[in-house]
Coordinates of C-alpha atoms in Angstrom, one line a residue:
M4 CA 18.8 4.7 35.6
A5 CA 21.2 4.3 38.4
P6 CA 23.2 1.9 40.2
D7 CA 21.8 1.1 43.7
G8 CA 24.0 -0.3 46.5
A9 CA 24.2 -3.7 45.7
G10 CA 25.4 -3.0 42.1
L11 CA 22.0 -3.8 40.6
Y12 CA 20.1 -0.7 38.6
Q13 CA 16.6 0.3 39.0
L14 CA 14.2 1.9 36.7
G15 CA 12.6 5.4 37.7
G16 CA 9.5 5.7 39.7
W17 CA 7.8 7.5 36.7
T18 CA 8.8 4.8 34.5
I19 CA 7.5 2.2 36.2
I20 CA 4.2 3.8 36.7
G21 CA 4.1 4.6 33.2
L22 CA 4.8 1.1 32.2
L23 CA 2.1 -0.2 34.6
V24 CA -0.3 2.3 32.9
L25 CA 0.8 1.3 29.6
F26 CA 0.2 -2.3 30.2
Y27 CA -2.7 -2.4 32.2
G28 CA -4.1 0.9 30.6
G29 CA -4.0 -1.7 27.4
T30 CA -5.3 -4.4 28.2
L31 CA -8.4 -2.1 30.0
L32 CA -9.2 -0.8 26.1
M33 CA -9.0 -4.4 25.1
T34 CA -11.6 -5.3 27.7
L35 CA -13.8 -2.4 26.4
F36 CA -14.1 -3.7 23.1
I37 CA -15.9 -6.7 24.1
S38 CA -17.6 -5.3 27.0
K39 CA -21.5 -4.3 26.8
K40 CA -23.9 -2.7 29.2
N41 CA -25.7 -5.8 30.4
E42 CA -23.3 -8.8 30.9
N43 CA -24.2 -12.4 30.0
A44 CA -23.9 -14.5 33.3
D45 CA -22.6 -17.6 31.3
S46 CA -20.2 -15.7 28.6
Y47 CA -19.0 -14.2 32.1
M48 CA -17.9 -17.7 32.8
T49 CA -17.3 -19.4 29.7
A50 CA -17.9 -16.9 26.9
G51 CA -20.4 -18.7 25.1
N52 CA -18.8 -22.2 24.8
N53 CA -17.4 -21.2 21.3
V54 CA -14.1 -19.4 21.3
G55 CA -11.8 -20.4 18.3
F56 CA -8.3 -21.6 18.5
G57 CA -5.8 -18.6 18.1
I58 CA -7.9 -17.2 21.1
S59 CA -7.6 -20.4 22.9
A60 CA -4.4 -21.5 22.2
G61 CA -2.8 -17.9 23.5
S62 CA -4.8 -17.6 26.7
M63 CA -4.1 -21.6 27.5
T64 CA -0.4 -21.2 26.6
A65 CA -0.7 -17.5 29.2
T66 CA -2.5 -19.0 31.8
W67 CA -0.3 -21.9 32.2
I68 CA 3.0 -19.6 32.3
W69 CA 2.9 -17.9 35.5
A70 CA 5.3 -15.4 36.6
S71 CA 5.4 -17.7 39.7
S72 CA 6.7 -20.6 37.0
M73 CA 8.8 -18.9 35.7
Y74 CA 10.5 -18.0 39.3
A75 CA 10.1 -21.6 40.0
S76 CA 11.7 -22.6 37.0
A77 CA 14.9 -20.3 37.8
T78 CA 14.6 -21.5 41.2
S79 CA 15.1 -25.0 40.1
G80 CA 17.9 -24.1 37.6
Y81 CA 19.9 -22.7 40.3
T82 CA 19.0 -25.2 43.0
Y83 CA 19.8 -28.1 41.0
G84 CA 21.6 -27.2 37.7
I85 CA 21.0 -27.5 34.1
S86 CA 18.5 -30.9 34.5
G87 CA 16.4 -28.1 36.9
P88 CA 14.4 -26.0 33.9
I89 CA 14.1 -29.0 31.8
H90 CA 12.6 -31.3 34.5
Y91 CA 10.1 -28.3 35.7
G92 CA 9.0 -27.0 31.8
L93 CA 9.2 -30.4 30.0
W94 CA 6.9 -32.5 32.8
G95 CA 4.6 -29.4 32.5
A96 CA 4.6 -29.1 28.9
L97 CA 3.5 -32.8 29.0
M98 CA 0.8 -32.2 31.5
I99 CA -0.9 -29.9 29.1
L100 CA -0.7 -32.6 26.3
F101 CA -2.0 -35.2 28.7
I102 CA -5.5 -33.1 29.5
Y103 CA -6.7 -33.1 26.3
P104 CA -7.9 -36.8 25.7
F105 CA -9.5 -36.5 29.5
G106 CA -11.1 -32.8 28.3
K107 CA -12.6 -34.4 25.3
R108 CA -14.5 -36.7 27.4
I109 CA -15.6 -34.2 29.8
R110 CA -16.5 -32.1 27.3
A111 CA -18.6 -34.4 25.8
V112 CA -20.3 -35.6 28.7
A113 CA -21.1 -32.1 29.6
P114 CA -20.6 -29.5 26.5
K115 CA -22.3 -26.6 28.9
A116 CA -21.0 -27.1 31.8
H117 CA -19.3 -23.8 33.9
T118 CA -16.8 -25.8 36.0
L119 CA -15.9 -29.0 37.2
A120 CA -17.8 -29.0 40.7
E121 CA -20.8 -28.7 38.7
V122 CA -20.5 -31.7 37.1
M123 CA -19.6 -33.3 40.0
H124 CA -22.9 -32.1 41.3
A125 CA -24.6 -33.3 38.1
R126 CA -22.6 -36.4 38.8
H127 CA -22.7 -37.4 42.4
G128 CA -24.3 -34.9 44.6
K129 CA -23.5 -31.8 47.1
S130 CA -20.3 -33.3 49.2
S131 CA -17.8 -33.9 45.8
Q132 CA -19.2 -30.8 44.4
L133 CA -18.3 -28.3 47.4
M134 CA -15.3 -30.7 47.7
L135 CA -13.5 -30.0 44.4
A136 CA -14.9 -26.5 44.7
G137 CA -13.1 -26.0 47.8
S138 CA -10.0 -27.3 46.6
N139 CA -9.9 -24.6 44.1
I140 CA -10.9 -22.4 45.9
V141 CA -7.7 -22.8 48.0
G142 CA -5.7 -23.4 44.9
S143 CA -6.6 -20.4 43.2
I144 CA -6.0 -18.1 46.1
I145 CA -2.3 -19.8 46.4
S146 CA -2.2 -19.3 42.8
I147 CA -3.0 -15.6 43.1
T148 CA -0.6 -15.4 46.3
S149 CA 2.5 -16.3 44.8
N150 CA 1.9 -14.3 41.3
F151 CA 1.2 -11.3 43.3
I152 CA 4.8 -12.1 45.1
A153 CA 6.3 -12.4 41.8
G154 CA 5.0 -8.9 40.9
G155 CA 6.2 -7.4 44.5
A156 CA 9.6 -9.1 43.7
L157 CA 10.0 -7.7 40.6
I158 CA 8.9 -4.4 41.4
T159 CA 10.7 -3.7 44.6
L160 CA 14.2 -4.7 42.6
L161 CA 13.6 -2.7 39.5
S162 CA 12.3 0.3 41.1
P163 CA 12.4 2.7 44.2
F164 CA 8.7 1.2 45.3
S165 CA 8.6 -1.1 48.1
F166 CA 7.1 -4.8 47.8
N167 CA 3.6 -4.0 49.2
Q168 CA 3.4 -1.1 47.0
G169 CA 4.4 -3.7 44.1
I170 CA 1.9 -5.8 45.1
L171 CA -0.8 -3.1 45.4
F172 CA -0.2 -1.9 41.9
I173 CA -0.4 -5.7 40.4
G174 CA -3.4 -6.7 42.2
G175 CA -5.1 -3.2 41.2
G176 CA -4.2 -3.4 37.5
I177 CA -5.2 -7.0 37.1
L178 CA -8.6 -6.5 38.8
L179 CA -9.6 -3.1 36.9
Y180 CA -9.6 -5.1 33.4
S181 CA -11.2 -8.3 34.7
L182 CA -13.7 -7.2 36.9
W183 CA -16.6 -6.3 34.4
S184 CA -16.4 -8.9 31.4
G185 CA -14.5 -11.7 33.7
F186 CA -13.8 -14.5 31.8
R187 CA -13.9 -13.1 28.4
A188 CA -11.9 -10.1 29.8
S189 CA -9.3 -12.6 30.6
V190 CA -9.7 -15.1 27.7
L191 CA -9.2 -12.2 25.0
T192 CA -6.0 -10.3 27.5
D193 CA -3.9 -13.6 27.5
A194 CA -3.7 -13.9 24.1
A195 CA -2.3 -10.5 23.6
Q196 CA 0.0 -11.2 26.8
V197 CA 1.2 -14.3 25.5
F198 CA 2.5 -13.0 22.6
A199 CA 4.4 -9.9 23.9
M200 CA 6.0 -12.8 26.8
L201 CA 7.5 -14.7 23.8
G202 CA 8.6 -12.0 22.2
A203 CA 10.5 -10.7 25.7
V204 CA 11.8 -14.2 26.2
V205 CA 13.4 -14.4 22.7
I206 CA 14.8 -11.1 23.1
V207 CA 15.6 -11.2 26.8
I208 CA 17.2 -14.4 27.4
P209 CA 20.5 -14.3 25.0
V210 CA 20.9 -10.8 25.8
V211 CA 21.7 -12.2 29.9
F212 CA 23.4 -15.3 28.6
F213 CA 26.3 -13.4 26.2
A214 CA 26.1 -10.4 29.0
A215 CA 27.1 -12.6 32.1
G216 CA 30.1 -14.4 29.6
G217 CA 28.6 -16.6 27.1
T218 CA 30.0 -20.1 26.8
D219 CA 32.9 -19.2 28.7
M220 CA 30.9 -18.6 31.6
F221 CA 30.1 -22.4 31.7
V222 CA 34.1 -23.1 31.9
T223 CA 34.9 -20.9 34.4
G224 CA 31.8 -21.1 36.5
A225 CA 31.8 -25.1 36.5
A226 CA 33.7 -25.1 39.9
N227 CA 30.5 -23.1 41.4
L228 CA 28.5 -26.3 41.1
T229 CA 28.3 -29.4 43.0
P230 CA 28.6 -32.7 41.4
Q231 CA 24.9 -33.3 41.2
Q232 CA 24.3 -29.9 39.6
S233 CA 26.7 -30.9 37.2
D234 CA 24.9 -34.1 36.4
F235 CA 22.3 -33.7 33.1
F236 CA 20.7 -37.0 34.8
S237 CA 21.1 -35.9 38.5
S238 CA 19.5 -38.1 40.5
D239 CA 18.9 -35.0 43.4
A240 CA 17.2 -33.2 40.7
F241 CA 14.7 -36.1 39.4
L242 CA 13.5 -36.7 43.2
N243 CA 13.3 -33.0 44.4
Q244 CA 12.1 -31.5 41.5
G245 CA 11.3 -33.8 38.2
A246 CA 8.8 -36.5 40.0
P247 CA 7.3 -34.2 42.2
Y248 CA 6.5 -32.2 39.6
I249 CA 5.3 -35.1 37.0
A250 CA 2.7 -35.6 40.0
A251 CA 1.7 -32.4 40.9
V252 CA 0.9 -30.8 37.3
L253 CA -1.1 -33.7 36.7
A254 CA -3.2 -33.1 39.3
Y255 CA -3.0 -29.6 38.3
A256 CA -4.1 -30.3 35.1
I257 CA -7.5 -32.3 36.0
G258 CA -8.4 -30.4 39.5
N259 CA -7.7 -26.9 38.1
Q260 CA -10.7 -25.1 37.4
T261 CA -9.0 -22.5 35.2
I262 CA -7.9 -25.1 32.9
A263 CA -11.6 -26.6 33.1
Q264 CA -12.6 -22.9 32.1
R265 CA -10.9 -23.1 28.8
L266 CA -11.9 -26.2 27.9
F267 CA -15.7 -25.8 28.4
A268 CA -15.0 -22.1 26.3
V269 CA -13.0 -23.8 23.6
R270 CA -15.1 -25.1 20.3
E271 CA -15.3 -28.6 21.1
D272 CA -13.4 -29.7 17.5
L273 CA -10.5 -27.5 18.6
I274 CA -9.6 -29.0 21.8
K275 CA -6.7 -30.9 20.9
K276 CA -5.2 -28.6 18.3
T277 CA -5.1 -25.9 21.1
F278 CA -3.7 -28.2 23.9
I279 CA -1.1 -29.7 21.7
T280 CA 0.0 -25.7 20.7
A281 CA 0.1 -24.6 24.7
T282 CA 1.9 -27.4 25.1
V283 CA 5.0 -26.2 22.8
G284 CA 4.5 -22.8 23.9
Y285 CA 4.6 -23.3 27.5
G286 CA 7.7 -25.4 27.3
A287 CA 9.6 -23.3 25.2
T288 CA 9.2 -20.6 27.5
I289 CA 9.5 -22.2 31.2
I290 CA 12.7 -24.0 30.3
G291 CA 14.3 -20.9 28.1
I292 CA 13.6 -18.4 31.6
G293 CA 14.6 -21.0 34.0
M294 CA 18.1 -21.1 32.2
M295 CA 18.3 -18.0 33.9
G296 CA 18.9 -19.7 37.2
V297 CA 21.2 -21.7 35.6
M298 CA 23.2 -18.9 34.5
A299 CA 23.2 -17.5 38.0
L300 CA 24.6 -20.4 39.1
Y301 CA 27.3 -20.7 36.7
A302 CA 28.0 -17.0 37.6
G303 CA 28.4 -17.6 41.4
I304 CA 25.4 -14.6 41.6
V305 CA 24.2 -14.9 45.4
P306 CA 20.2 -14.3 45.4
L307 CA 19.5 -11.0 47.5
D308 CA 18.5 -11.5 50.8
G309 CA 18.8 -15.6 50.3
D310 CA 15.3 -15.3 48.3
T311 CA 15.5 -17.3 45.0
N312 CA 12.2 -15.1 44.1
K313 CA 14.2 -12.1 43.6
L314 CA 16.4 -14.2 41.3
I315 CA 14.8 -13.4 37.5
P316 CA 14.6 -9.9 38.5
Q317 CA 18.4 -9.5 39.9
M318 CA 19.4 -11.2 36.4
A319 CA 17.9 -8.7 34.7
A320 CA 18.8 -5.4 36.6
T321 CA 22.6 -6.9 36.8
Y322 CA 22.9 -7.6 32.6
L323 CA 19.9 -5.2 31.0
S324 CA 19.9 -2.1 29.3
P325 CA 17.6 0.5 30.4
V326 CA 15.2 -0.6 27.2
L327 CA 15.3 -4.3 27.7
L328 CA 14.8 -4.3 31.6
G329 CA 11.6 -2.6 30.5
I330 CA 11.1 -5.0 28.1
F331 CA 11.6 -7.7 31.0
L332 CA 9.6 -6.0 33.4
I333 CA 6.2 -6.4 30.8
M334 CA 7.3 -9.8 30.3
I335 CA 6.8 -10.6 33.9
I336 CA 3.9 -8.8 34.3
G337 CA 2.6 -10.2 31.2
A338 CA 3.1 -13.8 33.1
L339 CA 1.8 -13.3 36.1
S340 CA -1.4 -11.4 35.2
S341 CA -2.5 -13.6 32.4
T342 CA -2.7 -16.6 35.6
A343 CA -4.2 -13.9 38.3
D344 CA -6.9 -12.7 36.1
S345 CA -7.4 -16.8 35.1
D346 CA -7.6 -17.3 39.0
L347 CA -10.3 -14.6 39.5
S348 CA -12.6 -15.3 36.8
A349 CA -11.9 -19.3 38.3
L350 CA -13.0 -18.3 41.7
S351 CA -16.2 -16.0 40.3
S352 CA -17.4 -19.0 38.2
I353 CA -16.9 -21.6 41.2
V354 CA -18.9 -19.1 43.5
M355 CA -21.4 -18.1 41.1
T356 CA -22.0 -21.5 40.2
D357 CA -21.2 -23.8 42.8
V358 CA -22.3 -21.6 45.7
Y359 CA -24.9 -19.6 44.8
G360 CA -26.2 -21.5 41.5
Q361 CA -26.3 -25.0 42.9
N362 CA -26.4 -24.9 46.5
I363 CA -28.3 -20.9 47.7
A364 CA -30.8 -20.5 44.7
K365 CA -33.7 -22.5 44.5
K366 CA -33.5 -25.2 41.6
G367 CA -33.8 -23.4 38.5
E368 CA -34.2 -20.1 39.8
A369 CA -30.8 -18.6 40.1
N370 CA -30.9 -15.2 39.0
P371 CA -28.5 -14.3 36.6
K372 CA -28.0 -10.4 37.7
T373 CA -27.5 -11.6 41.0
M374 CA -24.8 -14.3 39.6
L375 CA -23.1 -11.3 38.1
F376 CA -23.1 -9.5 41.1
I377 CA -21.4 -12.2 43.5
G378 CA -19.0 -13.0 40.5
R379 CA -17.4 -9.3 40.9
I380 CA -17.8 -9.4 44.8
T381 CA -15.8 -12.6 44.7
M382 CA -12.8 -10.8 42.7
V383 CA -12.9 -8.2 44.5
L384 CA -12.4 -10.2 47.8
A385 CA -10.1 -12.4 46.0
T386 CA -7.6 -10.3 45.1
G387 CA -7.4 -8.7 48.9
I388 CA -7.2 -12.1 50.4
G389 CA -4.1 -12.7 47.8
L390 CA -2.7 -8.8 48.4
Y391 CA -2.7 -10.1 52.2
F392 CA -1.1 -13.4 52.0
A393 CA 1.5 -12.4 49.4
S394 CA 2.3 -9.6 51.9
K395 CA 3.9 -12.5 54.1
Q396 CA 6.5 -13.0 51.0
L397 CA 6.0 -16.9 51.1
D398 CA 8.3 -19.5 48.9
I399 CA 7.1 -19.8 45.4
L400 CA 7.7 -23.1 44.6
D401 CA 6.6 -24.6 48.1
L402 CA 3.2 -22.9 47.1
L403 CA 3.2 -24.6 43.4
V404 CA 4.2 -28.1 44.7
F405 CA 2.0 -28.1 47.5
V406 CA -1.2 -27.1 45.9
G407 CA -0.3 -29.5 43.5
A408 CA -0.1 -32.5 45.5
L409 CA -3.5 -31.4 47.3
W410 CA -5.1 -31.7 44.3
G411 CA -3.6 -35.2 43.8
A412 CA -6.3 -36.5 46.3
L413 CA -8.9 -35.9 43.5
V414 CA -7.4 -37.0 40.3
F415 CA -8.8 -40.5 40.3
P416 CA -11.9 -40.1 41.7
V417 CA -13.0 -37.3 39.2
I418 CA -11.5 -39.0 36.1
A419 CA -13.1 -42.4 37.1
S420 CA -16.3 -40.6 37.5
F421 CA -16.8 -39.6 34.0
Y422 CA -15.8 -43.0 32.7
W423 CA -16.8 -45.5 35.5
Q424 CA -20.7 -45.9 36.2
K425 CA -19.9 -47.4 39.8
V426 CA -18.2 -44.7 41.7
T427 CA -20.6 -43.3 44.2
N428 CA -20.6 -40.0 45.9
R429 CA -19.5 -41.6 49.1
A430 CA -16.9 -43.0 47.6
F431 CA -15.5 -40.4 46.1
T432 CA -15.6 -38.2 49.3
I433 CA -14.6 -40.8 51.5
S434 CA -11.5 -41.7 49.3
V435 CA -10.4 -37.9 49.1
L436 CA -11.1 -37.3 52.4
A437 CA -9.2 -40.5 53.2
A438 CA -6.1 -39.4 51.0
L439 CA -5.8 -36.1 52.6
V440 CA -5.7 -37.4 56.3
V441 CA -2.6 -39.6 54.7
F442 CA -0.7 -37.0 52.6
L443 CA -0.6 -34.1 55.3
P444 CA 1.5 -36.1 58.1
V445 CA 3.7 -37.4 55.0
R446 CA 4.4 -33.9 53.0
F447 CA 5.0 -32.2 56.6
A448 CA 7.1 -35.4 58.2
W449 CA 4.7 -35.1 61.7
L450 CA 5.3 -38.5 61.9
R451 CA 8.9 -40.7 62.2
F452 CA 8.7 -42.7 59.1
D453 CA 11.4 -45.2 60.3
G454 CA 10.8 -48.8 60.3
T455 CA 7.1 -49.8 59.6
V456 CA 5.8 -46.9 59.0
G457 CA 8.2 -45.4 56.6
I458 CA 7.8 -48.9 54.5
M459 CA 4.4 -48.6 54.4
V460 CA 4.8 -44.9 53.0
D461 CA 7.3 -46.2 50.3
V462 CA 4.6 -49.1 49.3
L463 CA 1.9 -46.7 49.0
S464 CA 4.4 -44.8 47.0
V465 CA 5.1 -47.0 44.8
I466 CA 1.5 -47.7 44.2
G467 CA 0.9 -44.1 43.9
I468 CA 3.7 -44.2 40.6
G469 CA 1.6 -46.9 39.0
V470 CA -1.8 -44.9 39.0
V471 CA 0.1 -41.7 37.8
L472 CA 1.5 -43.4 35.1
G473 CA -1.5 -45.9 34.4
L474 CA -3.5 -42.8 34.2
M475 CA -1.3 -40.8 31.6
A476 CA -1.8 -44.0 29.6
F477 CA -5.3 -44.4 30.2
G478 CA -6.3 -41.3 28.6
F479 CA -4.3 -42.1 25.2
F480 CA -4.6 -45.8 24.9
G481 CA -7.7 -46.8 27.4
L482 CA -7.9 -49.1 30.2
K483 CA -6.2 -52.2 28.7
V484 CA -2.9 -50.7 28.1
A485 CA -3.2 -48.7 31.3
K486 CA -3.6 -51.3 33.7
I487 CA -0.3 -53.3 31.8
V488 CA 1.5 -49.7 32.3
A489 CA 0.6 -49.6 36.0
A490 CA 1.4 -53.1 36.8
V491 CA 5.0 -52.7 34.9
A492 CA 5.7 -49.4 36.7
I493 CA 4.8 -50.9 40.5
V494 CA 7.0 -53.8 39.8
A495 CA 9.7 -51.8 38.1
A496 CA 9.7 -48.9 41.2
A497 CA 9.3 -51.5 44.2
P498 CA 13.1 -52.7 44.6
F499 CA 14.4 -49.4 44.0
S500 CA 11.9 -47.6 46.3
I501 CA 11.1 -49.1 49.2
G502 CA 13.1 -48.3 52.0
F503 CA 14.1 -44.6 51.1
L504 CA 11.5 -43.3 48.8
H505 CA 9.8 -41.8 52.4
N506 CA 13.0 -39.3 53.0
Y507 CA 11.5 -37.4 50.0
A508 CA 8.5 -35.5 51.7
V509 CA 7.6 -33.8 48.5
L510 CA 7.4 -36.8 46.2
S511 CA 5.9 -39.2 48.9
G512 CA 3.3 -36.9 49.9
S513 CA 2.3 -36.5 46.5
L514 CA 2.2 -40.1 45.6
V515 CA 0.3 -41.1 48.7
A516 CA -2.2 -38.8 48.0
Y517 CA -2.7 -40.6 44.6
A518 CA -2.7 -44.2 45.8
V519 CA -4.8 -43.9 48.9
S520 CA -7.6 -41.8 46.9
T521 CA -7.3 -44.6 44.2
L522 CA -7.5 -47.7 46.3
V523 CA -10.6 -46.8 48.9
C524 CA -12.0 -45.4 45.5
Y525 CA -11.9 -48.8 43.9
F526 CA -12.3 -50.7 46.6
M527 CA -15.6 -49.0 47.6
C528 CA -17.1 -49.2 44.4
F529 CA -16.2 -52.3 42.2
R530 CA -18.9 -54.4 43.8
N531 CA -21.6 -51.6 43.2
K532 CA -24.3 -52.8 41.1
A533 CA -25.7 -49.6 40.1
T534 CA -25.1 -47.7 36.9
F535 CA -25.3 -44.1 35.8
D536 CA -26.4 -42.7 32.7
F537 CA -23.6 -40.2 31.5
A538 CA -26.4 -38.5 29.0
S539 CA -28.0 -36.9 31.9
I540 CA -25.4 -34.9 33.1
A541 CA -26.0 -32.8 29.7
R542 CA -29.7 -32.5 30.3
T543 CA -29.1 -31.7 33.7
I544 CA -26.5 -28.5 32.8
G545 CA -27.2 -25.5 30.6
D546 CA -27.2 -22.1 30.5
F547 CA -28.3 -19.8 33.6
D548 CA -28.9 -16.8 31.6
T549 CA -31.0 -17.3 28.3
R550 CA -30.1 -13.8 26.9
S551 CA -27.8 -13.7 23.4
D552 CA -24.6 -12.1 23.8
T553 CA -22.9 -10.4 20.7
A554 CA -19.7 -10.1 22.9
D555 CA -19.1 -13.7 22.1
G556 CA -19.5 -13.7 18.6
Q557 CA -16.6 -10.4 18.6
I558 CA -13.9 -13.4 20.5
E559 CA -14.9 -15.8 17.7
E560 CA -14.9 -12.9 15.4
L561 CA -11.3 -11.6 16.1
T562 CA -10.1 -15.3 16.6
T563 CA -11.2 -16.1 13.2
K564 CA -9.6 -12.7 11.6
K565 CA -6.2 -13.6 13.5
Q566 CA -6.2 -17.0 11.7
A567 CA -7.1 -15.7 8.3

């Protein structure tokens, strides 16, 4: 390993190739253990709805810990100081916790579902199904792209390979082990990857901390911080990072097919236990890795080429020894692979179920073999699209917040559809479209928001605050408490928000999406006299493939052995 012109160190080309072959070769061997000649279409999507605690908790944690989330947490720390990673990691962790009460309801209503969009088809019809499926296709492509970007940035800094070569290595490796067994490959390899990630974090972060100067760094580097960056309770950090992420991650929790897929796969009695474990694992890891950004801020390090996506690899290449740099490489590759393979599985399930199974094949006549072929082709195409967009090297943090806010338009209609009999397909569709129409100009500042228009945006944002906090309360404490929390939040936030909140486009865009979708959906439905039999969903949704699949038993058996 030799220093490059920027004072950083790189691993040799053959060392990088060896590490990649070791990592992706190992994951491929794991998937061969559960593979079978004739795959089962339902197992390809949900692993038989009977995955045990160890595998489920590991997979849920690994899926939520993106390499992109590691990079974004470090960017937040570098931008906002010590409160940045805490805002990023803490709220993200709590959102995992908030999934499980809704998840229990969703699983009880549709125990054999493959996608949330499939449930919306049974609940409402095609338009709401395709709307939710389409948003997930966009979201998963963005997620795959951001993880490829993270991998490319890592490899280009730590090796002689170029960014485009790096993303090709990463994309090819992930596709290699995911293609044949789909979700079953993803969920099994995730569990191994998360243990590798957590172990690496425990080793790498302290080493970087002491190599960068230890506690003395906080004294000598204090002059590098602005007053807001020095303030643990920074309003700048909360309004630009914490608050938008609270809203965005709740949307991820409800709208994201990668999360729903694990919800439908885990044994129903293990949902709470799984999601609480993932909450702790995610929070500790992401806050810890985000502190590398804080350390870079105190150390006065300037991101290479002004690109904060390169900040974590830059810190590693500056302060780690050759062996630890290799461990660090595996940590980041494990993080990005665990999420990218989940997105590939999610996309394949959506196309298999919501495009082919529900809308192309005649009712009850979907061919499982055709479904498997379509799922694998989807993975190949999604990898290609992700590589194309990754080559543009977009900003990861912007991508994550954008897609989270976009999903905010769906949160209330989706949740309400599982609890409220009056929600109609027309109300679902119009409320989501209306929210998007308002979200886009607010998020991208297409209009002037001074005067009356700015006040209107602020009023909607305040309502959005009530909706977000009310939904959180509803999941745990029911409707009565949710109404009280929402009302108190609106009254409390109004005096401090109306008149200035529109200046924060990311936060306002997300909040108005929640507000508009909730208001439109509610006012279109509250007079509706129709009722809906939720039990009919379970009768409508079932397996596509009736063949037994012993590989699911292998996953469950492996989980049981781990627990023992």
